[in-house]
Coordinates of C-alpha atoms in Angstrom, one line a residue:
Chain A
X286 CA 0.0 0.0 0.0
X287 CA 1.1 3.6 -0.7
X288 CA 1.6 5.5 2.6
X289 CA 0.8 9.2 2.7
X290 CA 2.6 11.2 5.4
X291 CA 1.0 14.5 6.0
X292 CA 2.5 17.4 8.0
X293 CA 2.1 19.2 10.2
X294 CA -0.6 17.4 12.2
X295 CA -1.9 20.8 13.4
X296 CA -1.3 24.4 12.5
X297 CA -2.2 27.7 14.0
X298 CA -2.2 30.8 11.9
X299 CA -3.5 34.4 11.8
X300 CA -6.0 35.9 9.5
X301 CA -4.4 37.0 6.3
X302 CA -1.4 34.7 6.7
X303 CA -0.2 32.2 4.1
X304 CA 0.0 28.5 5.2
X305 CA 1.4 25.4 3.6
X306 CA 0.5 21.8 4.3
X307 CA 2.8 19.0 3.0
X308 CA 2.1 15.5 1.9
X309 CA 4.8 12.8 1.2
X310 CA 4.0 9.6 -0.7
X311 CA 5.9 6.4 0.0
X312 CA 6.4 6.0 -3.8
X313 CA 5.9 8.0 -7.0
X314 CA 2.2 8.7 -7.5
X315 CA 2.6 10.7 -10.8
X316 CA 0.6 13.7 -9.6
X317 CA -2.5 11.6 -8.8
X318 CA -2.9 13.6 -5.6
X319 CA -6.1 15.3 -4.3
X320 CA -6.7 17.6 -1.4
X321 CA -9.9 17.8 0.7
X322 CA -11.3 20.2 3.3
X323 CA -13.5 18.9 6.1
X324 CA -15.3 21.3 8.3
X325 CA -16.5 20.1 11.8
X326 CA -19.5 17.8 11.5
X327 CA -19.5 17.9 7.7
X328 CA -18.4 15.7 4.9
X329 CA -15.1 16.3 3.0
X330 CA -15.1 18.5 0.0
X331 CA -12.7 18.3 -2.9
X332 CA -10.3 21.3 -3.2
X333 CA -7.6 20.2 -5.6
X334 CA -7.1 17.2 -8.0
X335 CA -4.2 16.1 -10.1
X336 CA -1.9 17.9 -7.7
X337 CA -2.7 21.4 -9.0
X338 CA -6.1 21.6 -10.6
X339 CA -8.6 23.7 -8.6
X340 CA -12.0 22.2 -8.3
X341 CA -15.0 24.3 -9.4
X342 CA -16.1 26.9 -6.9
X343 CA -13.0 26.7 -4.8
X344 CA -11.5 30.1 -4.0
X345 CA -8.3 31.0 -5.9
X346 CA -6.4 31.5 -2.6
X347 CA -6.1 27.7 -2.5
X348 CA -3.4 26.2 -4.7
X349 CA -1.6 22.8 -5.0
X350 CA 1.8 21.9 -6.3
X351 CA 4.3 19.0 -6.4
X352 CA 5.3 16.0 -8.3
X353 CA 6.7 12.5 -7.7
X354 CA 6.4 11.8 -4.0
X355 CA 6.2 15.4 -2.6
X356 CA 3.1 17.6 -2.7
X357 CA 1.8 20.7 -1.0
X358 CA -1.3 22.7 -0.4
X359 CA -1.0 26.5 0.0
X360 CA -3.6 28.8 1.4
X361 CA -3.0 32.5 0.7
X362 CA -4.6 35.2 2.8
X363 CA -6.2 32.9 5.4
X364 CA -9.9 33.5 6.1
X365 CA -11.9 32.5 9.1
X366 CA -13.9 30.0 7.0
X367 CA -10.7 28.1 6.2
X368 CA -10.6 26.6 9.7
X369 CA -11.0 22.9 8.9
X370 CA -9.1 19.7 8.7
X371 CA -7.3 19.1 5.4
X372 CA -6.5 15.7 4.0
X373 CA -4.4 14.6 1.0
X374 CA -5.3 11.4 -0.9
X375 CA -3.4 9.4 -3.5
X376 CA -5.5 8.1 -6.3
X377 CA -2.8 6.4 -8.3
X378 CA -3.2 2.9 -6.9
X379 CA -5.7 0.9 -4.9
X380 CA -6.1 1.0 -1.9
X381 CA -6.6 4.8 -2.3
X382 CA -5.0 6.1 0.8
X383 CA -5.3 9.3 2.7
X384 CA -3.0 11.4 4.9
X385 CA -3.8 11.6 8.6
X386 CA -5.0 15.1 8.2
X387 CA -3.9 18.6 9.3
X388 CA -6.1 20.6 11.7
X389 CA -5.9 24.3 10.8
X390 CA -6.9 26.7 13.6
X391 CA -6.9 30.5 13.9
X392 CA -4.3 32.0 16.2
Chain B
X139 CA -27.1 20.0 -8.3
X140 CA -25.4 16.7 -7.4
X141 CA -26.8 15.0 -4.4
X142 CA -25.8 11.8 -2.6
X143 CA -28.1 10.7 0.2
X144 CA -27.1 7.7 2.4
X145 CA -29.4 5.6 4.5
X146 CA -29.4 2.3 6.4
X147 CA -27.0 3.0 9.2
X148 CA -27.5 2.1 12.8
X149 CA -26.5 0.0 15.8
X150 CA -25.7 -3.7 15.0
X151 CA -24.2 -6.5 17.0
X152 CA -20.8 -8.0 16.0
X153 CA -21.2 -10.7 13.4
X154 CA -24.4 -9.4 12.1
X155 CA -25.2 -7.7 8.8
X156 CA -26.3 -4.2 7.6
X157 CA -27.0 -2.8 4.1
X158 CA -26.3 0.8 3.3
X159 CA -27.9 2.7 0.4
X160 CA -27.0 5.9 -1.4
X161 CA -29.5 7.6 -3.6
X162 CA -27.9 9.8 -6.3
X163 CA -29.4 12.7 -8.2
X164 CA -28.4 15.7 -10.3
X165 CA -26.1 13.8 -12.6
X166 CA -26.0 10.8 -15.0
X167 CA -25.3 8.1 -12.4
X168 CA -24.5 5.4 -14.9
X169 CA -21.5 7.4 -16.2
X170 CA -19.5 7.5 -13.0
X171 CA -17.6 5.2 -10.8
X172 CA -18.8 5.3 -7.2
X173 CA -17.2 4.5 -3.8
X174 CA -17.7 4.1 -0.1
X175 CA -15.3 5.9 2.2
X176 CA -15.5 5.6 6.0
X177 CA -14.3 7.7 9.0
X178 CA -14.0 6.2 12.5
X179 CA -14.9 8.6 15.3
X180 CA -12.3 11.4 15.5
X181 CA -10.1 9.5 13.0
X182 CA -9.0 10.0 9.4
X183 CA -10.6 8.9 6.1
X184 CA -10.4 5.3 4.8
X185 CA -11.4 4.2 1.4
X186 CA -13.6 1.0 1.6
X187 CA -14.7 0.0 -1.9
X188 CA -15.2 1.2 -5.5
X189 CA -17.5 0.1 -8.3
X190 CA -17.1 1.0 -11.9
X191 CA -19.7 3.0 -13.8
X192 CA -21.4 -0.2 -15.2
X193 CA -20.9 -2.4 -12.2
X194 CA -18.5 -4.8 -14.0
X195 CA -15.5 -4.1 -11.8
X196 CA -15.3 -3.8 -8.0
X197 CA -12.4 -3.1 -5.7
X198 CA -12.1 -3.5 -1.9
X199 CA -9.6 -2.7 0.8
X200 CA -8.1 -5.9 2.3
X201 CA -9.8 -5.6 5.7
X202 CA -13.3 -5.8 4.2
X203 CA -12.7 -8.2 1.3
X204 CA -15.0 -11.2 1.6
X205 CA -17.2 -9.4 4.1
X206 CA -18.5 -6.3 2.2
X207 CA -20.1 -6.2 -1.2
X208 CA -20.5 -3.0 -3.2
X209 CA -23.2 -2.9 -5.9
X210 CA -25.3 -0.5 -7.9
X211 CA -28.6 -0.2 -9.7
X212 CA -28.2 2.3 -12.5
X213 CA -31.9 2.2 -13.3
X214 CA -32.6 3.4 -9.7
X215 CA -29.5 5.7 -9.5
X216 CA -28.6 3.9 -6.2
X217 CA -25.4 2.6 -4.8
X218 CA -25.3 -0.1 -2.1
X219 CA -22.9 -1.6 0.5
X220 CA -23.8 -4.9 1.9
X221 CA -21.8 -5.4 5.1
X222 CA -21.6 -8.9 6.6
X223 CA -19.7 -10.3 9.6
X224 CA -19.4 -6.9 11.1
X225 CA -16.7 -6.2 13.6
X226 CA -16.2 -3.4 16.2
X227 CA -13.5 -1.9 14.0
X228 CA -16.1 -1.3 11.3
X229 CA -17.7 1.4 13.5
X230 CA -17.5 4.6 11.5
X231 CA -19.4 7.2 9.5
X232 CA -19.8 5.8 6.0
X233 CA -19.8 8.2 3.1
X234 CA -21.0 7.6 -0.4
X235 CA -18.7 9.4 -2.9
X236 CA -18.6 9.9 -6.6
X237 CA -15.3 9.3 -8.4
X238 CA -14.0 12.0 -10.7
X239 CA -14.3 11.5 -14.4
X240 CA -12.1 8.5 -15.3
X241 CA -10.2 9.1 -12.1
X242 CA -10.1 7.9 -8.5
X243 CA -10.4 11.0 -6.5
X244 CA -13.8 11.9 -5.0
X245 CA -15.5 15.0 -6.3
X246 CA -18.8 14.7 -4.5
X247 CA -19.6 13.2 -1.1
X248 CA -22.9 12.4 0.7
X249 CA -23.6 13.6 4.3
X250 CA -22.6 10.3 5.7
X251 CA -24.4 7.6 7.8
X252 CA -23.2 6.2 11.1
X253 CA -22.7 2.5 11.6
X254 CA -22.0 1.3 15.2
X255 CA -21.0 -2.3 15.8
X256 CA -21.4 -3.1 19.4
X257 CA -23.0 -5.7 21.7

């Protein structure tokens, strides 16, 4: 199975700040990497697919990058509504595995 | 508007069975692969099973292989998960999710249904 190591586990940032979340795959996943946002008590929502493609309706302050085994999600100009847990997921090979999540809070 | 609505969850004893359903609307159901993803309380996300757009191919994680069966009825736009021989470690919120076009990320999710396996 492909292991997804996500960091940091938690993150505290101020409004307007830029934050970055990292995801490391245990083998090359050829940009088959998605990012999800999960707000408390809600189902996950797709933010980014194929490492850097922004899903419809997602604000442009979210962006994804990376290749091979290393990927990142960047949030520019942090807003209060961005407080969530963020997960990465590799969709290159079954079983489709997720990172453990990053809990983003406001400072 | 794409909608996925799960049902069928509840409390069940270990070793018993439960069948989840997911009613889909707002898109051509028969064109998309579908999946079940679960989340144990306060834990991360775990892919459970996938079925191809026409039902001809199914894939499972090892821990549910032989116990869970994913199926679909394209005429009814409904996805199913038959769960047999349930274990305490199957306790989770189960989400129905649509796969992206010819891809294995999940672009739409249902609201989830809770399954609790306990005596």
